[in-house]
Amino acid sequence: MNILILPGDGIGPEISLQLVKILKTCIIYGYKINILYNYIGGISIDKYNIPLNENVLNICKESDSIILGCVGGYKWSNSPIKPEEGLLLLRKKLNFFANIRPIKCPFKNIDFLILRELNGGIYYGKPKGISKQIINSIPSWYSYDTELYNEQEIIRLIKIGFNLSLNRKKRVTSIDKSNVLYSSKLWKKIANFISSKFQTVKLNHIYIDYATIELIKNFKKLDVIITNNIFGDILSDECSLLTGSLGMLPSLSLNNKSLSLFEPCHGSAPDIAGKNISNPIGIILSLVIMLEYSFNDKFLSNKLFYSIYKVLSYGFCTIDMKNYIKNFKIVNTNEFGDLINYFFFYD
Ligand code: NAD
């Protein structure tokens, strides 16, 4: 199995290091894993003047799974090419259109997931830009973006959501803004149509504005959330409030082949990069979902998941979690990775 790790920028390398410790334990447990490394984001700009080169893309295509740390940072604020373009290019070129973000915390009885469309919508829709025009006789800047989805893009995403719910609580919540946006009206219509093909699954619709409240107030009622690119982006960051820290959420992106991209939901955290205080749970949980979804190994996936929560139940945590853990004892990134690996191996 070829697993390609793209650590990226900021805290990416230090959290990736913790992941590799766990991957090496998976090898001891019998997995035949070939770990490969390469560049994406700012580090790739520094080396090759582009945030993702063709060679890396080809290596991605030949891998069984890709694990990405995070990209971006202050260093490239004034760069004409941004590190984040590498990530958008990777998602687009390899057609990663479905992004699964499990929101799970046994301490609080939280267990639902967000399925976010990743390849379309306002982040990619054209036309987009900033131009100058005479408005009320004054030359003025104006800007525009396009929330663009076609029927096929919506159908393939929503079908995945319904299929995922079949192995869960059989509840799908579709989030849109169909009281205002045409793109959402089409989304809702298609969700209702697909729902009619899944008789055992219950579908409900919530507007995005109210969804931000439901997530915090009624998360126990949620099972599978389906939504577009921008709403999914914002809601999943909000979910970090539920689990404890932005550093604790993993994600899995699927394309129409068998390739998967695993990444934590957070950014490169340039404010704490290099200080050995970042939280590696997000990237390690990416391996938990890789074991479950890609390798169909529920046993090892659960073992790794509960190793993380065992460490937390003893009070060990990185500094970002101190307000969520009882009798907390702060450890650094390296120590935290070692503790998780210890329980994963010995317990
Ligand atoms: P961010 O997620 O990097 O950081 C937000 C806050 O959360 C910061 O205070 C940070 O220290 C903290 N944080 C994030 N991850 C953490 C972790 N694992 N452990 C402890 N604390 C953590 O978001 P931002 O500050 O808006 O963006 C910083 C850079 O990251 C920008 O260049 C942005 O474009 C980029 N970014 C990249 C990705 C990605 O690679 N997928 C996603 C979002 C943002």
Coordinates of C-alpha atoms and ligand atoms in Angstrom, one line a residue:
M1 CA 0.0 0.0 0.0
N2 CA 1.5 3.3 -1.0
I3 CA 0.5 6.1 1.4
L4 CA 1.7 9.6 0.2
I5 CA 2.2 12.1 3.0
L6 CA 2.1 15.8 2.0
P7 CA 3.0 17.6 5.3
G8 CA 2.7 21.1 3.8
D9 CA 3.3 24.2 5.8
G10 CA 3.1 25.6 9.4
I11 CA 2.2 22.9 11.9
G12 CA 1.8 20.4 9.0
P13 CA 5.3 18.8 9.4
E14 CA 5.0 18.4 13.2
I15 CA 1.6 16.8 13.2
S16 CA 2.6 14.6 10.2
L17 CA 5.5 13.3 12.3
Q18 CA 3.0 12.0 15.0
L19 CA 0.9 10.3 12.3
V20 CA 4.0 8.5 11.0
K21 CA 4.6 7.1 14.5
I22 CA 1.1 5.5 14.4
L23 CA 1.6 4.3 10.7
K24 CA 4.7 2.5 11.8
T25 CA 2.7 0.8 14.6
C26 CA 0.1 -0.2 11.9
I27 CA 3.1 -1.9 10.0
I28 CA 3.8 -3.9 13.2
Y29 CA 0.1 -4.9 13.3
G30 CA 0.6 -6.4 9.8
Y31 CA -0.1 -3.7 7.3
K32 CA 2.3 -3.5 4.3
I33 CA 2.7 0.2 4.0
N34 CA 5.1 2.1 1.9
I35 CA 5.3 5.7 3.2
L36 CA 6.2 8.3 0.6
Y37 CA 6.6 12.1 1.2
N38 CA 6.3 15.1 -1.1
Y39 CA 5.7 18.8 -1.2
I40 CA 2.5 21.0 -1.5
G41 CA 1.7 24.6 -0.6
G42 CA 4.2 27.2 0.5
I43 CA 7.1 24.8 0.8
S44 CA 6.5 23.8 -2.9
I45 CA 6.5 27.5 -3.9
D46 CA 9.8 27.9 -2.2
K47 CA 11.3 24.9 -4.0
Y48 CA 9.6 24.9 -7.4
N49 CA 7.8 28.3 -7.6
I50 CA 4.4 26.6 -7.8
P51 CA 2.3 25.2 -5.0
L52 CA 1.8 21.8 -6.6
N53 CA 3.8 20.5 -9.5
E54 CA 2.8 17.9 -12.2
N55 CA 5.2 15.3 -10.8
V56 CA 3.6 15.4 -7.4
L57 CA 0.1 15.2 -9.0
N58 CA 1.2 12.0 -10.8
I59 CA 2.6 10.5 -7.6
C60 CA -0.8 11.3 -6.0
K61 CA -2.6 9.5 -8.8
E62 CA -0.5 6.4 -8.3
S63 CA -0.9 6.3 -4.5
D64 CA -3.5 4.3 -2.6
S65 CA -4.1 7.1 -0.2
I66 CA -3.0 10.7 0.3
I67 CA -2.6 12.3 3.8
L68 CA -2.2 16.1 3.7
G69 CA -1.2 18.2 6.7
C70 CA -2.1 21.8 5.9
V71 CA -1.0 24.7 3.7
G72 CA -0.5 28.4 4.0
G73 CA 1.3 30.9 6.2
Y74 CA 2.4 34.5 6.8
K75 CA 5.5 34.0 4.7
W76 CA 3.5 33.8 1.5
S77 CA 1.0 36.6 2.3
N78 CA 2.5 38.8 -0.5
S79 CA 3.3 36.0 -2.9
P80 CA 1.5 36.3 -6.2
I81 CA 0.8 32.6 -6.0
K82 CA -0.8 31.3 -2.8
P83 CA 0.0 28.0 -1.1
E84 CA -3.8 27.4 -0.8
E85 CA -4.0 27.2 -4.6
G86 CA -2.0 23.9 -4.4
L87 CA -4.7 22.3 -2.2
L88 CA -7.6 23.6 -4.5
L89 CA -5.7 22.3 -7.5
L90 CA -5.2 18.9 -5.9
R91 CA -8.9 18.6 -5.1
K92 CA -9.9 19.8 -8.5
K93 CA -7.4 17.9 -10.6
L94 CA -8.1 14.6 -8.8
N95 CA -11.8 15.3 -8.7
F96 CA -12.3 15.0 -5.0
F97 CA -15.9 16.1 -5.0
A98 CA -17.1 14.6 -1.7
N99 CA -15.7 15.5 1.7
I100 CA -16.8 13.6 4.8
R101 CA -16.1 15.2 8.1
P102 CA -17.0 13.0 11.1
I103 CA -17.8 14.9 14.2
K104 CA -17.4 12.4 17.0
C105 CA -16.7 12.8 20.7
P106 CA -17.5 10.0 23.1
F107 CA -17.1 12.3 26.2
K108 CA -20.1 14.3 25.0
N109 CA -22.1 11.6 23.1
I110 CA -21.6 13.4 19.8
D111 CA -21.6 11.3 16.6
F112 CA -22.6 12.8 13.3
L113 CA -21.0 13.7 10.1
I114 CA -20.9 16.5 7.6
L115 CA -20.8 15.6 3.9
R116 CA -19.6 18.7 2.0
E117 CA -19.5 19.1 -1.7
L118 CA -15.9 20.0 -2.4
N119 CA -15.4 20.5 -6.1
G120 CA -18.0 23.1 -7.1
G121 CA -20.0 26.1 -5.9
I122 CA -18.8 29.6 -5.2
Y123 CA -15.2 28.7 -4.6
Y124 CA -14.8 27.6 -8.3
G125 CA -17.9 29.1 -10.1
K126 CA -17.2 31.5 -12.9
P127 CA -17.6 34.5 -13.5
K128 CA -15.7 35.8 -10.5
G129 CA -13.6 38.8 -10.1
I130 CA -13.1 42.4 -9.1
S131 CA -13.7 45.2 -11.6
K132 CA -14.2 48.9 -11.8
Q133 CA -17.4 50.6 -13.0
I134 CA -19.0 54.0 -12.9
I135 CA -21.7 53.8 -10.2
N136 CA -23.7 57.0 -9.5
S137 CA -21.1 58.9 -11.6
I138 CA -18.3 57.7 -9.3
P139 CA -15.7 55.1 -10.5
S140 CA -16.2 52.3 -8.0
W141 CA -14.8 48.8 -7.5
Y142 CA -17.3 46.0 -7.5
S143 CA -16.8 42.3 -6.9
Y144 CA -18.7 39.1 -7.8
D145 CA -18.6 35.4 -7.3
T146 CA -20.9 32.7 -8.7
E147 CA -22.5 29.9 -6.8
L148 CA -22.7 27.4 -9.6
Y149 CA -23.9 23.7 -9.5
N150 CA -25.2 21.4 -12.1
E151 CA -27.7 18.6 -11.5
Q152 CA -25.1 15.8 -11.8
E153 CA -22.8 17.4 -9.3
I154 CA -25.6 17.6 -6.7
I155 CA -27.0 14.1 -7.4
R156 CA -23.6 12.3 -7.0
L157 CA -23.0 14.1 -3.7
I158 CA -26.5 13.6 -2.2
K159 CA -26.5 9.9 -3.1
I160 CA -23.3 9.4 -1.1
G161 CA -25.0 11.1 1.9
F162 CA -28.0 8.8 1.7
N163 CA -25.8 5.7 1.3
L164 CA -23.7 6.7 4.3
S165 CA -26.8 7.1 6.4
L166 CA -27.9 3.5 5.7
N167 CA -25.0 2.3 7.9
R168 CA -25.9 4.9 10.6
K169 CA -29.1 6.2 12.1
K170 CA -30.8 6.6 8.7
R171 CA -31.3 10.4 9.1
V172 CA -30.2 12.9 6.5
T173 CA -30.3 16.7 7.1
S174 CA -29.9 18.8 4.0
I175 CA -28.7 22.4 4.6
D176 CA -29.4 25.1 2.1
K177 CA -30.7 28.7 1.7
S178 CA -33.5 27.8 -0.6
N179 CA -35.6 30.8 0.7
V180 CA -33.2 33.1 -1.2
L181 CA -30.8 31.2 -3.5
Y182 CA -31.7 29.5 -6.8
S183 CA -28.7 27.1 -6.4
S184 CA -30.3 26.0 -3.1
K185 CA -33.8 25.6 -4.6
L186 CA -32.3 23.1 -7.1
W187 CA -30.3 21.4 -4.3
K188 CA -33.5 21.0 -2.2
K189 CA -35.5 19.6 -5.2
I190 CA -32.9 17.0 -5.9
A191 CA -32.5 16.0 -2.2
N192 CA -36.3 15.4 -2.2
F193 CA -36.1 13.3 -5.4
I194 CA -33.2 11.2 -4.1
S195 CA -35.0 10.8 -0.7
S196 CA -37.9 9.1 -2.6
K197 CA -35.5 6.3 -3.6
F198 CA -34.4 5.7 0.0
Q199 CA -37.6 4.9 1.7
T200 CA -36.0 3.8 5.0
V201 CA -34.0 7.1 5.4
K202 CA -35.7 10.2 6.9
L203 CA -34.8 13.5 5.3
N204 CA -35.2 17.0 6.7
H205 CA -34.2 20.4 5.5
I206 CA -32.7 23.3 7.5
Y207 CA -31.7 26.8 6.3
I208 CA -28.0 27.6 6.8
D209 CA -28.7 30.4 9.2
Y210 CA -30.7 28.2 11.6
A211 CA -28.3 25.3 11.1
T212 CA -25.6 27.2 12.9
I213 CA -27.9 27.1 16.0
E214 CA -29.1 23.5 15.5
L215 CA -25.5 22.3 15.5
I216 CA -24.9 23.6 18.9
K217 CA -28.3 23.1 20.5
N218 CA -29.6 19.9 19.0
F219 CA -26.5 18.0 17.8
K220 CA -27.8 14.7 19.3
K221 CA -30.6 14.7 16.7
L222 CA -28.1 14.9 13.8
D223 CA -26.7 12.0 11.8
V224 CA -25.7 12.8 8.2
I225 CA -25.6 16.5 7.1
I226 CA -25.4 17.1 3.4
T227 CA -24.5 20.6 2.1
N228 CA -22.6 22.6 -0.5
N229 CA -19.0 23.7 -0.5
I230 CA -19.2 27.0 1.3
F231 CA -21.8 26.1 3.9
G232 CA -19.9 22.8 4.7
D233 CA -16.7 24.8 5.1
I234 CA -18.2 27.2 7.7
L235 CA -20.3 24.6 9.6
S236 CA -17.4 22.2 10.0
D237 CA -15.3 24.9 11.7
E238 CA -18.2 25.6 14.0
C239 CA -18.2 21.9 14.9
S240 CA -14.8 22.3 16.5
L241 CA -16.6 24.0 19.3
L242 CA -18.5 20.8 20.0
T243 CA -15.5 18.4 20.0
G244 CA -13.2 20.8 21.8
S245 CA -10.7 22.3 19.4
L246 CA -10.2 23.0 15.8
G247 CA -7.2 20.7 16.0
M248 CA -9.5 17.7 16.5
L249 CA -11.4 17.3 13.3
P250 CA -10.4 14.9 10.5
S251 CA -11.8 14.7 7.0
L252 CA -11.9 12.3 4.1
S253 CA -12.4 13.3 0.4
L254 CA -13.5 10.9 -2.3
N255 CA -13.3 11.0 -6.0
N256 CA -15.0 8.7 -8.5
K257 CA -12.0 6.4 -8.6
S258 CA -10.8 4.6 -5.4
L259 CA -8.4 7.3 -4.4
S260 CA -9.0 9.0 -1.1
L261 CA -7.5 12.2 0.4
F262 CA -7.3 12.5 4.2
E263 CA -6.6 15.7 6.0
P264 CA -7.4 17.5 9.3
C265 CA -9.9 20.3 9.0
H266 CA -7.7 23.0 10.4
G267 CA -5.3 25.3 8.6
S268 CA -1.5 25.7 9.0
A269 CA -1.8 27.6 12.4
P270 CA 1.2 29.9 11.6
D271 CA 0.8 31.5 15.1
I272 CA 1.9 28.3 16.8
A273 CA 4.0 26.6 14.1
G274 CA 7.4 25.3 15.1
K275 CA 6.5 25.6 18.9
N276 CA 5.7 21.9 19.3
I277 CA 2.4 22.7 20.9
S278 CA 0.0 21.9 18.1
N279 CA -2.7 19.3 18.5
P280 CA -2.2 16.2 16.2
I281 CA -5.6 14.6 16.9
G282 CA -7.1 15.8 13.6
I283 CA -4.5 14.2 11.4
I284 CA -4.4 11.0 13.6
L285 CA -8.2 10.8 13.3
S286 CA -7.7 10.9 9.6
L287 CA -5.9 7.6 10.0
V288 CA -8.8 6.3 12.1
I289 CA -11.2 7.0 9.2
M290 CA -8.7 5.6 6.7
L291 CA -8.6 2.4 8.6
E292 CA -12.4 2.3 8.7
Y293 CA -13.4 3.5 5.2
S294 CA -10.4 2.6 3.0
F295 CA -9.1 -0.6 4.7
N296 CA -12.4 -1.8 6.2
D297 CA -10.6 -2.5 9.4
K298 CA -13.2 -1.5 12.1
F299 CA -11.2 -3.2 14.8
L300 CA -7.9 -1.2 14.4
S301 CA -9.8 1.9 13.6
N302 CA -11.7 1.7 16.9
K303 CA -8.6 0.8 18.7
L304 CA -6.8 3.9 17.5
F305 CA -9.9 6.1 18.2
Y306 CA -10.2 4.8 21.8
S307 CA -6.4 5.2 22.3
I308 CA -6.8 8.9 21.6
Y309 CA -9.7 9.2 24.1
K310 CA -7.9 7.1 26.7
V311 CA -5.0 9.6 26.6
L312 CA -7.5 12.4 27.0
S313 CA -9.4 10.6 29.8
Y314 CA -6.1 10.5 31.8
G315 CA -6.1 14.3 31.4
F316 CA -3.1 14.5 28.9
C317 CA -3.7 17.1 26.2
T318 CA -2.1 19.8 24.1
I319 CA -2.7 23.4 25.3
D320 CA -5.6 24.1 22.9
M321 CA -7.7 21.5 24.8
K322 CA -7.1 22.7 28.3
N323 CA -10.6 24.1 28.7
Y324 CA -12.3 20.9 27.7
I325 CA -10.4 18.3 29.6
K326 CA -10.9 17.6 33.3
N327 CA -7.7 17.8 35.5
F328 CA -5.7 18.5 32.4
K329 CA -1.9 17.9 32.2
I330 CA -0.5 19.8 29.2
V331 CA 2.0 17.9 27.1
N332 CA 3.7 18.9 23.9
T333 CA 2.9 17.7 20.4
N334 CA 5.6 15.0 20.4
E335 CA 4.7 13.7 23.8
F336 CA 1.1 13.6 22.9
G337 CA 1.8 11.6 19.8
D338 CA 3.9 9.2 21.8
L339 CA 1.2 8.7 24.4
I340 CA -1.4 7.9 21.7
N341 CA 1.0 5.5 20.0
Y342 CA 1.8 3.9 23.4
F343 CA -1.9 3.1 24.1
F344 CA -2.4 2.0 20.4
F345 CA 0.4 -0.5 20.7
Y346 CA 0.3 -1.7 24.3
D347 CA -3.4 -1.4 25.4
Ligands
NAD1 P1 -6.1 27.9 11.3 O1 -7.0 26.7 11.3 O2 -4.7 27.7 10.7 O3 -6.0 28.5 12.7 C1 -7.1 29.0 13.5 C2 -6.7 29.0 15.0 O4 -6.8 27.6 15.4 C3 -5.3 29.5 15.3 O5 -5.3 30.1 16.5 C4 -4.5 28.2 15.4 O6 -3.4 28.3 16.2 C5 -5.5 27.2 15.9 N1 -5.3 25.8 15.5 C6 -5.5 25.3 14.2 N2 -5.1 24.1 14.2 C7 -4.6 23.7 15.4 C8 -4.0 22.6 15.9 N3 -3.9 21.4 15.2 N4 -3.6 22.6 17.2 C9 -3.8 23.7 17.9 N5 -4.3 24.9 17.5 C10 -4.7 24.9 16.2 O7 -6.8 29.0 10.4 P2 -6.4 30.4 9.9 O8 -5.6 31.1 11.0 O9 -7.6 31.1 9.4 O10 -5.4 30.1 8.6 C11 -4.0 30.0 8.7 C12 -3.5 29.6 7.4 O11 -4.0 28.3 7.0 C13 -4.0 30.5 6.2 O12 -2.9 30.7 5.3 C14 -5.1 29.7 5.6 O13 -5.4 30.0 4.3 C15 -4.6 28.3 5.8 N6 -5.7 27.3 5.8 C16 -5.3 26.1 5.2 C17 -6.2 25.0 5.3 C18 -5.8 23.7 4.8 O14 -4.6 23.5 4.6 N7 -6.7 22.7 4.6 C19 -7.5 25.2 5.9 C20 -7.8 26.4 6.4 C21 -6.9 27.5 6.4

